[in-house]
Steps between C-alpha positions, in 0.01 A plus 500: 500500500673388181308571183447179299665484160266481202458158349697430186807713586755275661272317741582136570177387340577680176854359490373146542233553234761643262733206560220250433400684182861499376535128575178421310612701196856367510388136499400485129809705409724233655314186387386586145848450349557171680161365390575585138226765473759764403830498321784470754646831616832579662511504879582869518190581294280295734647674805449841336136409438453408866654834601262690270205310648618591851519868405153483344355343816664769714345778288157348440327671794603861451598492129299227326566650156876466548456137609302419188754681278789301649322169447394590145857601414631174643250303291595688182870438560436129555263452204413749222141366500464609869361160598719283719409229744765635735367854532143474369346454850696799631388714207132423563536544876658845477243605238228399749669697779536798265124510445432446870736762643541770231259793520504600133457290187693712249852411625414130477362543147819684402710217649308238302547699181873539570536125557318432174722740306821364658394141434413575138837672446692211658313242294571697184872517583581158646185292447532175309137469388344850546135421424433233766729673748307825463171313548634335815630834629167674434301219657726495805473876534121493488429172676790500745526875573187698409257236622659464849530880519126535430436235763699705751309815403170317549618371837603852603167647391309226679683575825444874457131448421461268798657757731284775352194279542571444869555872551175576320317241708634657820399846378153376408462344843588832662259685273227247572557533872479879477191474278333270752579744778357790299192293416455414867520866600266598218252233602507630856428849369215364289350320796525818706338701220220245472442535871493877454245484217276249672514652849476853362182409317351332806592795723335734252183296520520510880529878481192509277301292745614727786390804299160347439468421869608855587207657311239255628210709647426267791862491626588656835750783512780313669457208256508747211833633631634144528397429140680817388811395688479154339473653158801726559701211645425281196605777261816567701584126509459483122738791455761355737474160329567668167806683633648187659439263210568757230874509575524138383356567156734576212412767248249381241499151650195300384253417773483138611245283327398271780148357461243744635259231615198686363373639172489867408123506538523346849763760593267782394208345685703471822609864470136606453398306811768687695336834415693607188257652244616278212300371203585195286430501129458150359730403215362458150474176304869503404718230656603572859855436623583148612426452873820480701711608204746787482246734336234435765750548785633821349148638470434409863814693604405802292147516641614444859766774479255741336230435761753543782618833358139617451414418861813679632518806277135555395275377785132508416560532124299261280713233331421309179681179406450399137648192331491476121596173335664502158617237256866543587479620862300669775474863606412598855414859593461636855362856515423702811336842531569796727545429871201589720680455832827626644788260425775405743841645395743232379814486296494393138564132431656294226210260442409650162865485388516131586174437316631680192815284501300179545248579222761615249712193580233277343451727198203699634425869541447696822372852550421686819417865546236765572166453329244782530468585869640163608757240400505207258716188473485299177698184419496283190625146559554283188391139497789273586574235237697193595798470272758227504840652448748276325841597632767540242829340571767765452810408310761398756835668434681213671340245270583717198865522603517125550339446158761718330785317670345163413471602135865607499604170654293307250642691203859452619439133572340444160780676315762314702337162439481565125860615473642232727295238319624621164860508624473151649344372181785643294751357748341155481493516121866598465621249759306204360601581142871507581529141627752271329431132551790335688496209255534733202780682680685168552492421127665827399867475402757777460556591133132454405375781272242737647234396247506144635509617860207737442269204430500399869523849653189664656333815359673736742819519696524610865466880535675519840779238479701403810828614342665556838479126580615382158865431406683744277372470140734431206655814352290655224213253550127587510348319797132433560332363811204265530307364798512130583139491628184714497468547876401855593605724790795273589859481389568222245802370314589671175670381181745726323577454129780706344539549124799637311487761224432229240200374691647175631448374855830544680400445866211367708477545877260429785447792738367357828213663683569751778629337819572165332844339519694372204307173505236659283756589239644145502152351471424678176853471369428127474277581203789671324734202515 
């Protein structure tokens, strides 16, 4: 089976996409000169620009930095201020792809700095009006290069964060599924343990009733033997139940807190009716635990486990259950004396360990151990206070990363808008203040002294004259160019006035706009006749 080639490396789809990208970027390069948005360039220079764009498109996938460098160099060669209508879209596009596809930011920052240094040096060497050209170059670098690059970085981070978010969601789903399975198994173990505690207690009471029946004086011998067998069977069933259910309990696992269905006092009374010598000590005037609450259910568990252990391990011993209410909780104490009858051998259980874990889990205290000739279990259960927890929203790292990128985009956009606005304002000022009225131009006559000509001239002359479209100037003359109208961002006709060394007007010419035939020259030459 043939292994598929990775996308972006010679696949038909990538070739078609590259061809479409090149066509889109080549369109302004071919039409800007014809529309008068740029000064006309030789055909070989236009073809060289298209070749550089083709090389940049071919390298943009695997070497986006090289693509941006080629386009930036082409823009600097075409215009010292870096901004051109022909290659401006390509410059922004490759800056965007650089941010989207480059892993590191430092090479891109170094490239931007190199472009800025090269542009500044070229403006200083060949620039006509350095101040506005440097402003345009800086604004283009920030607004047309850095801003798209930051947009590409933000796009890249958004895709990475989205992918990481989906992976995290899948991982959380797996963890939740495993947690639900563990909770289901734990709940099964809790149910089994609850059955063990409840049935164990009931079987202990059955054994007590069988023991009382066994010692009844008016019972026949064979019935006495049956009662003894019943007592032994109940004790053996309790022990087997503990061994079977005990394997499901984890170490120090809290006992289940299912509702007991009866109060602690009712539990003690039922045990006394079954023949257990137990005595209940009434609580004092302090507040008792809330019925059905966690404290009351824990106390029920503690007393039931203690009574079960007393019946199994110390049969016939007197048992005292005392409950003491306090301001911040309740203490229950179950104390039994020395056994007066022979106990049935049984293995040690984990009921007291589970009780200790359950009591300490709610902030209480649990103690169990020998006391005098018997055994004592004491548990302090604090009163449960209902507290409303206000969850704190943790700081999201994804939102923080997006905020940093947004701030960077906003700063670059603001700086670019300010610089481009300042450069455009200076451009508009210089262009509108270098306009010579066509009527005033028509009244000028060769041989007029400069002082008389200066009365109708504007404040400034054109900083970037179209000298390549003008006829050869007179030898030794000082020529100045003026615009025929104040239209911006389009090519207009220019007037050229040449003065000799004595300051007299020796020649006046009309330089037609880019792409215009000689009819424009003839139209304005009518004013000179």
